[in-house]
PDB file of C-alpha atoms in Angstrom:
ATOM      1  CA  MET A   1      81.380 113.665  93.548  1.00 42.00           C
ATOM      2  CA  ASN A   2      83.205 110.635  92.174  1.00 45.00           C
ATOM      3  CA  LEU A   3      84.231 112.572  89.090  1.00 49.00           C
ATOM      4  CA  SER A   4      86.058 115.130  91.241  1.00 61.00           C
ATOM      5  CA  PHE A   5      88.210 112.364  92.717  1.00 64.00           C
ATOM      6  CA  PHE A   6      89.370 111.325  89.269  1.00 63.00           C
ATOM      7  CA  ASP A   7      90.012 114.871  88.105  1.00 62.00           C
ATOM      8  CA  GLN A   8      93.451 114.569  89.698  1.00 64.00           C
ATOM      9  CA  PHE A   9      94.412 112.155  86.912  1.00 66.00           C
ATOM     10  CA  SER A  10      93.980 114.825  84.228  1.00 69.00           C
ATOM     11  CA  SER A  11      96.923 117.106  83.591  1.00 69.00           C
ATOM     12  CA  PRO A  12      96.415 120.595  85.084  1.00 71.00           C
ATOM     13  CA  SER A  13      97.622 123.460  82.933  1.00 71.00           C
ATOM     14  CA  PHE A  14      98.479 127.131  83.342  1.00 71.00           C
ATOM     15  CA  LEU A  15      98.282 129.451  80.342  1.00 73.00           C
ATOM     16  CA  GLY A  16      97.942 126.377  78.155  1.00 72.00           C
ATOM     17  CA  ILE A  17     101.161 124.813  79.504  1.00 73.00           C
ATOM     18  CA  PRO A  18     100.796 121.446  81.312  1.00 73.00           C
ATOM     19  CA  LEU A  19     102.263 121.907  84.785  1.00 72.00           C
ATOM     20  CA  ILE A  20     103.821 118.436  84.667  1.00 71.00           C
ATOM     21  CA  LEU A  21     106.212 119.763  81.986  1.00 73.00           C
ATOM     22  CA  ILE A  22     107.348 122.507  84.358  1.00 74.00           C
ATOM     23  CA  SER A  23     107.835 120.034  87.208  1.00 72.00           C
ATOM     24  CA  LEU A  24     109.876 117.758  84.935  1.00 73.00           C
ATOM     25  CA  THR A  25     112.409 120.578  84.544  1.00 75.00           C
ATOM     26  CA  PHE A  26     113.124 120.585  88.301  1.00 74.00           C
ATOM     27  CA  PRO A  27     115.440 117.524  88.275  1.00 71.00           C
ATOM     28  CA  ALA A  28     117.544 119.244  85.616  1.00 69.00           C
ATOM     29  CA  LEU A  29     118.553 121.776  88.270  1.00 70.00           C
ATOM     30  CA  LEU A  30     120.218 118.938  90.193  1.00 68.00           C
ATOM     31  CA  LEU A  31     122.456 117.948  87.293  1.00 68.00           C
ATOM     32  CA  PRO A  32     126.071 119.048  87.765  1.00 64.00           C
ATOM     33  CA  SER A  33     127.414 121.644  85.376  1.00 64.00           C
ATOM     34  CA  LEU A  34     129.920 120.559  82.741  1.00 63.00           C
ATOM     35  CA  GLU A  35     133.481 120.800  83.992  1.00 65.00           C
ATOM     36  CA  ASN A  36     136.775 119.053  83.391  1.00 65.00           C
ATOM     37  CA  ARG A  37     136.437 117.049  86.604  1.00 66.00           C
ATOM     38  CA  TRP A  38     134.059 114.085  86.929  1.00 63.00           C
ATOM     39  CA  ILE A  39     133.310 114.778  90.583  1.00 64.00           C
ATOM     40  CA  THR A  40     132.787 118.436  91.423  1.00 67.00           C
ATOM     41  CA  ASN A  41     130.868 118.445  94.706  1.00 71.00           C
ATOM     42  CA  ARG A  42     129.017 116.284  97.225  1.00 76.00           C
ATOM     43  CA  LEU A  43     125.808 116.380  95.181  1.00 73.00           C
ATOM     44  CA  SER A  44     127.410 114.892  92.074  1.00 75.00           C
ATOM     45  CA  THR A  45     129.155 112.298  94.247  1.00 79.00           C
ATOM     46  CA  LEU A  46     125.822 111.323  95.795  1.00 82.00           C
ATOM     47  CA  GLN A  47     124.170 111.139  92.365  1.00 80.00           C
ATOM     48  CA  LEU A  48     126.920 108.914  90.973  1.00 82.00           C
ATOM     49  CA  TRP A  49     126.700 106.653  94.021  1.00 86.00           C
ATOM     50  CA  PHE A  50     122.922 106.364  93.647  1.00 86.00           C
ATOM     51  CA  ILE A  51     123.089 105.577  89.917  1.00 86.00           C
ATOM     52  CA  ASN A  52     125.854 103.049  90.537  1.00 88.00           C
ATOM     53  CA  LEU A  53     123.744 101.397  93.258  1.00 88.00           C
ATOM     54  CA  ILE A  54     120.723 101.146  90.945  1.00 87.00           C
ATOM     55  CA  THR A  55     122.802  99.739  88.098  1.00 88.00           C
ATOM     56  CA  LYS A  56     124.452  97.145  90.334  1.00 88.00           C
ATOM     57  CA  GLN A  57     121.122  95.978  91.759  1.00 86.00           C
ATOM     58  CA  LEU A  58     119.585  95.642  88.298  1.00 85.00           C
ATOM     59  CA  MET A  59     122.558  93.900  86.723  1.00 86.00           C
ATOM     60  CA  MET A  60     123.200  91.490  89.606  1.00 84.00           C
ATOM     61  CA  PRO A  61     120.703  88.789  88.496  1.00 80.00           C
ATOM     62  CA  LEU A  62     121.694  89.143  84.815  1.00 82.00           C
ATOM     63  CA  HIS A  63     124.191  87.149  82.825  1.00 81.00           C
ATOM     64  CA  LYS A  64     127.160  89.109  81.501  1.00 83.00           C
ATOM     65  CA  LYS A  65     125.530  89.245  78.050  1.00 82.00           C
ATOM     66  CA  GLY A  66     122.643  91.197  79.559  1.00 81.00           C
ATOM     67  CA  HIS A  67     124.910  93.968  80.833  1.00 86.00           C
ATOM     68  CA  LYS A  68     124.507  95.632  77.435  1.00 87.00           C
ATOM     69  CA  TRP A  69     121.059  96.649  78.686  1.00 88.00           C
ATOM     70  CA  ALA A  70     122.481  98.526  81.683  1.00 88.00           C
ATOM     71  CA  LEU A  71     122.012 101.986  80.158  1.00 89.00           C
ATOM     72  CA  ILE A  72     118.398 101.553  79.062  1.00 91.00           C
ATOM     73  CA  LEU A  73     117.299  99.783  82.266  1.00 90.00           C
ATOM     74  CA  THR A  74     118.988 102.319  84.548  1.00 90.00           C
ATOM     75  CA  SER A  75     117.580 105.227  82.511  1.00 90.00           C
ATOM     76  CA  LEU A  76     114.092 103.695  82.677  1.00 91.00           C
ATOM     77  CA  MET A  77     114.425 103.221  86.431  1.00 90.00           C
ATOM     78  CA  ILE A  78     115.410 106.863  87.021  1.00 89.00           C
ATOM     79  CA  PHE A  79     112.709 108.082  84.613  1.00 88.00           C
ATOM     80  CA  LEU A  80     109.930 106.151  86.381  1.00 92.00           C
ATOM     81  CA  LEU A  81     111.271 107.134  89.794  1.00 90.00           C
ATOM     82  CA  LEU A  82     111.260 110.847  88.968  1.00 87.00           C
ATOM     83  CA  ILE A  83     107.806 110.778  87.368  1.00 87.00           C
ATOM     84  CA  ASN A  84     106.270 108.822  90.267  1.00 90.00           C
ATOM     85  CA  LEU A  85     107.735 111.182  92.865  1.00 88.00           C
ATOM     86  CA  LEU A  86     107.006 114.382  90.939  1.00 83.00           C
ATOM     87  CA  GLY A  87     103.387 113.269  90.652  1.00 82.00           C
ATOM     88  CA  LEU A  88     103.058 113.678  94.421  1.00 85.00           C
ATOM     89  CA  LEU A  89     103.697 117.417  94.177  1.00 81.00           C
ATOM     90  CA  PRO A  90     100.682 119.774  94.291  1.00 77.00           C
ATOM     91  CA  TYR A  91      99.145 120.914  90.995  1.00 74.00           C
ATOM     92  CA  THR A  92     100.747 118.110  89.011  1.00 77.00           C
ATOM     93  CA  PHE A  93      99.613 114.659  88.023  1.00 78.00           C
ATOM     94  CA  THR A  94     101.352 111.307  87.676  1.00 83.00           C
ATOM     95  CA  PRO A  95     101.658 110.213  84.022  1.00 84.00           C
ATOM     96  CA  THR A  96     102.274 106.637  85.181  1.00 88.00           C
ATOM     97  CA  THR A  97      98.684 106.449  86.446  1.00 87.00           C
ATOM     98  CA  GLN A  98      97.704 106.293  82.764  1.00 85.00           C
ATOM     99  CA  LEU A  99      97.563 102.697  81.506  1.00 87.00           C
ATOM    100  CA  SER A 100      98.318 103.792  77.955  1.00 87.00           C
ATOM    101  CA  MET A 101     101.707 105.203  78.973  1.00 87.00           C
ATOM    102  CA  ASN A 102     102.661 102.185  81.066  1.00 91.00           C
ATOM    103  CA  LEU A 103     101.752  99.777  78.282  1.00 92.00           C
ATOM    104  CA  ALA A 104     103.723 101.927  75.836  1.00 91.00           C
ATOM    105  CA  LEU A 105     106.764 101.406  78.079  1.00 92.00           C
ATOM    106  CA  ALA A 106     106.161  97.753  78.937  1.00 93.00           C
ATOM    107  CA  PHE A 107     105.208  96.246  75.580  1.00 93.00           C
ATOM    108  CA  PRO A 108     108.207  97.335  73.431  1.00 93.00           C
ATOM    109  CA  LEU A 109     110.742  96.422  76.122  1.00 93.00           C
ATOM    110  CA  TRP A 110     109.107  93.048  76.782  1.00 92.00           C
ATOM    111  CA  LEU A 111     109.002  92.382  73.041  1.00 92.00           C
ATOM    112  CA  ALA A 112     112.685  93.323  72.772  1.00 91.00           C
ATOM    113  CA  THR A 113     113.610  90.762  75.438  1.00 90.00           C
ATOM    114  CA  LEU A 114     111.515  88.109  73.680  1.00 89.00           C
ATOM    115  CA  LEU A 115     113.025  88.823  70.263  1.00 89.00           C
ATOM    116  CA  THR A 116     116.487  88.748  71.821  1.00 87.00           C
ATOM    117  CA  GLY A 117     115.820  85.228  73.074  1.00 85.00           C
ATOM    118  CA  LEU A 118     114.337  84.080  69.762  1.00 85.00           C
ATOM    119  CA  ARG A 119     117.375  85.389  67.908  1.00 86.00           C
ATOM    120  CA  ASN A 120     120.108  84.095  70.216  1.00 83.00           C
ATOM    121  CA  GLN A 121     118.634  80.830  71.514  1.00 82.00           C
ATOM    122  CA  PRO A 122     115.331  80.004  69.786  1.00 78.00           C
ATOM    123  CA  SER A 123     115.144  76.414  71.035  1.00 78.00           C
ATOM    124  CA  ALA A 124     115.609  77.387  74.693  1.00 76.00           C
ATOM    125  CA  THR A 125     113.126  80.259  74.412  1.00 75.00           C
ATOM    126  CA  LEU A 126     110.466  78.069  72.848  1.00 77.00           C
ATOM    127  CA  GLY A 127     111.326  75.346  75.358  1.00 73.00           C
ATOM    128  CA  HIS A 128     109.920  77.529  78.150  1.00 72.00           C
ATOM    129  CA  LEU A 129     106.469  76.917  76.668  1.00 76.00           C
ATOM    130  CA  LEU A 130     106.616  73.213  77.483  1.00 75.00           C
ATOM    131  CA  PRO A 131     108.131  71.965  80.778  1.00 71.00           C
ATOM    132  CA  GLU A 132     110.280  68.852  80.538  1.00 71.00           C
ATOM    133  CA  GLY A 133     108.561  65.574  81.326  1.00 72.00           C
ATOM    134  CA  THR A 134     105.051  66.785  80.506  1.00 70.00           C
ATOM    135  CA  PRO A 135     102.583  63.932  79.799  1.00 77.00           C
ATOM    136  CA  THR A 136     101.583  63.758  76.140  1.00 76.00           C
ATOM    137  CA  PRO A 137      97.836  64.432  76.671  1.00 80.00           C
ATOM    138  CA  LEU A 138      98.643  67.664  78.547  1.00 75.00           C
ATOM    139  CA  ILE A 139     101.016  69.082  75.937  1.00 78.00           C
ATOM    140  CA  PRO A 140      98.450  71.183  73.958  1.00 81.00           C
ATOM    141  CA  ALA A 141      96.867  72.599  77.114  1.00 82.00           C
ATOM    142  CA  LEU A 142     100.236  73.489  78.701  1.00 81.00           C
ATOM    143  CA  ILE A 143     101.483  75.149  75.529  1.00 82.00           C
ATOM    144  CA  LEU A 144      98.314  77.245  75.417  1.00 86.00           C
ATOM    145  CA  ILE A 145      98.607  78.187  79.102  1.00 84.00           C
ATOM    146  CA  GLU A 146     102.307  79.074  78.884  1.00 81.00           C
ATOM    147  CA  THR A 147     101.756  81.103  75.713  1.00 84.00           C
ATOM    148  CA  THR A 148      98.951  83.033  77.391  1.00 87.00           C
ATOM    149  CA  SER A 149     101.100  83.708  80.463  1.00 85.00           C
ATOM    150  CA  LEU A 150     103.917  84.875  78.202  1.00 85.00           C
ATOM    151  CA  LEU A 151     101.718  87.252  76.225  1.00 88.00           C
ATOM    152  CA  ILE A 152     100.064  88.663  79.342  1.00 92.00           C
ATOM    153  CA  ARG A 153     103.376  89.795  80.870  1.00 91.00           C
ATOM    154  CA  PRO A 154     103.406  93.343  79.410  1.00 92.00           C
ATOM    155  CA  LEU A 155      99.767  93.811  80.414  1.00 93.00           C
ATOM    156  CA  ALA A 156     100.597  92.698  83.960  1.00 92.00           C
ATOM    157  CA  LEU A 157     103.530  95.129  84.087  1.00 92.00           C
ATOM    158  CA  GLY A 158     101.406  98.077  83.003  1.00 92.00           C
ATOM    159  CA  VAL A 159      98.369  97.243  85.121  1.00 92.00           C
ATOM    160  CA  ARG A 160     100.471  96.650  88.259  1.00 92.00           C
ATOM    161  CA  LEU A 161     102.130 100.058  88.035  1.00 92.00           C
ATOM    162  CA  THR A 162      98.863 101.824  87.149  1.00 91.00           C
ATOM    163  CA  ALA A 163      96.766 100.153  89.862  1.00 90.00           C
ATOM    164  CA  ASN A 164      99.229 100.729  92.699  1.00 91.00           C
ATOM    165  CA  LEU A 165      99.750 104.414  91.961  1.00 90.00           C
ATOM    166  CA  THR A 166      96.076 105.080  91.222  1.00 88.00           C
ATOM    167  CA  ALA A 167      94.948 103.448  94.461  1.00 88.00           C
ATOM    168  CA  GLY A 168      97.423 105.470  96.504  1.00 87.00           C
ATOM    169  CA  HIS A 169      96.409 108.760  94.916  1.00 86.00           C
ATOM    170  CA  LEU A 170      92.723 108.033  95.423  1.00 86.00           C
ATOM    171  CA  LEU A 171      93.297 107.270  99.107  1.00 88.00           C
ATOM    172  CA  ILE A 172      95.221 110.516  99.552  1.00 87.00           C
ATOM    173  CA  GLN A 173      92.434 112.419  97.801  1.00 84.00           C
ATOM    174  CA  LEU A 174      89.712 110.823  99.949  1.00 85.00           C
ATOM    175  CA  ILE A 175      91.518 111.375 103.256  1.00 88.00           C
ATOM    176  CA  SER A 176      92.513 114.949 102.398  1.00 86.00           C
ATOM    177  CA  THR A 177      88.884 115.705 101.483  1.00 84.00           C
ATOM    178  CA  ALA A 178      87.728 114.228 104.796  1.00 85.00           C
ATOM    179  CA  THR A 179      90.323 116.309 106.662  1.00 86.00           C
ATOM    180  CA  THR A 180      89.099 119.514 105.013  1.00 85.00           C
ATOM    181  CA  VAL A 181      85.411 118.777 105.586  1.00 84.00           C
ATOM    182  CA  LEU A 182      85.827 117.713 109.232  1.00 84.00           C
ATOM    183  CA  PHE A 183      88.057 120.638 110.203  1.00 81.00           C
ATOM    184  CA  SER A 184      85.143 123.034 110.823  1.00 81.00           C
ATOM    185  CA  THR A 185      82.854 120.526 112.564  1.00 83.00           C
ATOM    186  CA  MET A 186      85.116 118.031 114.377  1.00 84.00           C
ATOM    187  CA  PRO A 187      88.645 119.439 114.775  1.00 82.00           C
ATOM    188  CA  ALA A 188      89.894 116.491 116.858  1.00 84.00           C
ATOM    189  CA  VAL A 189      88.848 113.964 114.236  1.00 84.00           C
ATOM    190  CA  SER A 190      90.315 116.228 111.565  1.00 84.00           C
ATOM    191  CA  LEU A 191      93.704 116.151 113.306  1.00 88.00           C
ATOM    192  CA  LEU A 192      93.535 112.359 113.397  1.00 88.00           C
ATOM    193  CA  THR A 193      92.802 112.164 109.677  1.00 88.00           C
ATOM    194  CA  LEU A 194      95.612 114.665 109.081  1.00 88.00           C
ATOM    195  CA  LEU A 195      98.026 112.320 110.859  1.00 91.00           C
ATOM    196  CA  ILE A 196      96.759 109.420 108.749  1.00 89.00           C
ATOM    197  CA  LEU A 197      97.227 111.576 105.643  1.00 88.00           C
ATOM    198  CA  PHE A 198     100.829 112.319 106.623  1.00 90.00           C
ATOM    199  CA  LEU A 199     101.601 108.629 107.166  1.00 91.00           C
ATOM    200  CA  LEU A 200      99.873 107.698 103.916  1.00 90.00           C
ATOM    201  CA  THR A 201     101.926 110.270 102.032  1.00 90.00           C
ATOM    202  CA  ILE A 202     105.130 108.708 103.369  1.00 92.00           C
ATOM    203  CA  LEU A 203     103.808 105.303 102.324  1.00 92.00           C
ATOM    204  CA  GLU A 204     102.975 106.609  98.858  1.00 91.00           C
ATOM    205  CA  VAL A 205     106.521 107.931  98.447  1.00 92.00           C
ATOM    206  CA  ALA A 206     107.791 104.440  99.272  1.00 93.00           C
ATOM    207  CA  VAL A 207     105.274 102.889  96.855  1.00 92.00           C
ATOM    208  CA  ALA A 208     106.393 105.252  94.079  1.00 92.00           C
ATOM    209  CA  MET A 209     109.999 104.160  94.557  1.00 91.00           C
ATOM    210  CA  ILE A 210     109.236 100.455  94.949  1.00 93.00           C
ATOM    211  CA  GLN A 211     106.940 100.256  91.919  1.00 93.00           C
ATOM    212  CA  ALA A 212     109.555 101.878  89.683  1.00 92.00           C
ATOM    213  CA  TYR A 213     112.102  99.328  90.915  1.00 91.00           C
ATOM    214  CA  VAL A 214     109.703  96.374  90.498  1.00 92.00           C
ATOM    215  CA  PHE A 215     108.802  97.413  86.937  1.00 93.00           C
ATOM    216  CA  VAL A 216     112.433  97.492  85.812  1.00 92.00           C
ATOM    217  CA  LEU A 217     113.430  94.442  87.885  1.00 90.00           C
ATOM    218  CA  LEU A 218     110.770  92.288  86.220  1.00 91.00           C
ATOM    219  CA  LEU A 219     111.979  93.451  82.823  1.00 91.00           C
ATOM    220  CA  SER A 220     115.519  92.432  83.773  1.00 90.00           C
ATOM    221  CA  LEU A 221     114.251  89.011  84.881  1.00 88.00           C
ATOM    222  CA  TYR A 222     112.434  88.590  81.560  1.00 89.00           C
ATOM    223  CA  LEU A 223     115.702  89.488  79.855  1.00 88.00           C
ATOM    224  CA  GLN A 224     117.586  86.922  81.951  1.00 87.00           C
ATOM    225  CA  GLU A 225     115.232  84.176  80.758  1.00 84.00           C
ATOM    226  CA  ASN A 226     116.102  84.974  77.145  1.00 82.00           C
ATOM    227  CA  ILE A 227     119.860  85.246  77.379  1.00 80.00           C
TER     228      ILE A 227
END
């Protein structure tokens, strides 16, 4: 029975084609067609406003030198947002529930921020490993602790995103199963669980959006430390 709950985290396919690939083509239908004008309709205006809002929120805590990362951070934010939300559709799965994918996103970007700091200001970057005014006997222990906390950052990024989305999907699966089973025996209780399922789905949509924002925001804060 437990295995059936985790089957939702394997990619369903139809005629050998993973259905997540088909769902990923849906956002392309929202892209405005190429024309001479930048703004063609209300949809493109809304999209530009949304992208501008995301970029401004991500770049606000960054120094002006970090604004070079605006394109990659905004693209990552939209990518994670679309994948998290598309994973809530029926007959698809959420790739960001796979720890391997999240670590593949987190580790290179975290390493890029670290290498940026080591290249531009090596003394300040290494200075984060030892707070000012530390007593001499505590210096080796603090360096070890700070180094461990620095190296564990990409793992924390990947695990946070994976755990939050996995927990939400499992709850939806459990409550939807209970709703189906109870419908024939206890219809009143089934309606109650259906209401809970509806509220949980709304919550999971919010979680999908928030976790995408938190992932990219923490990367921007790591970048700010190194510039």
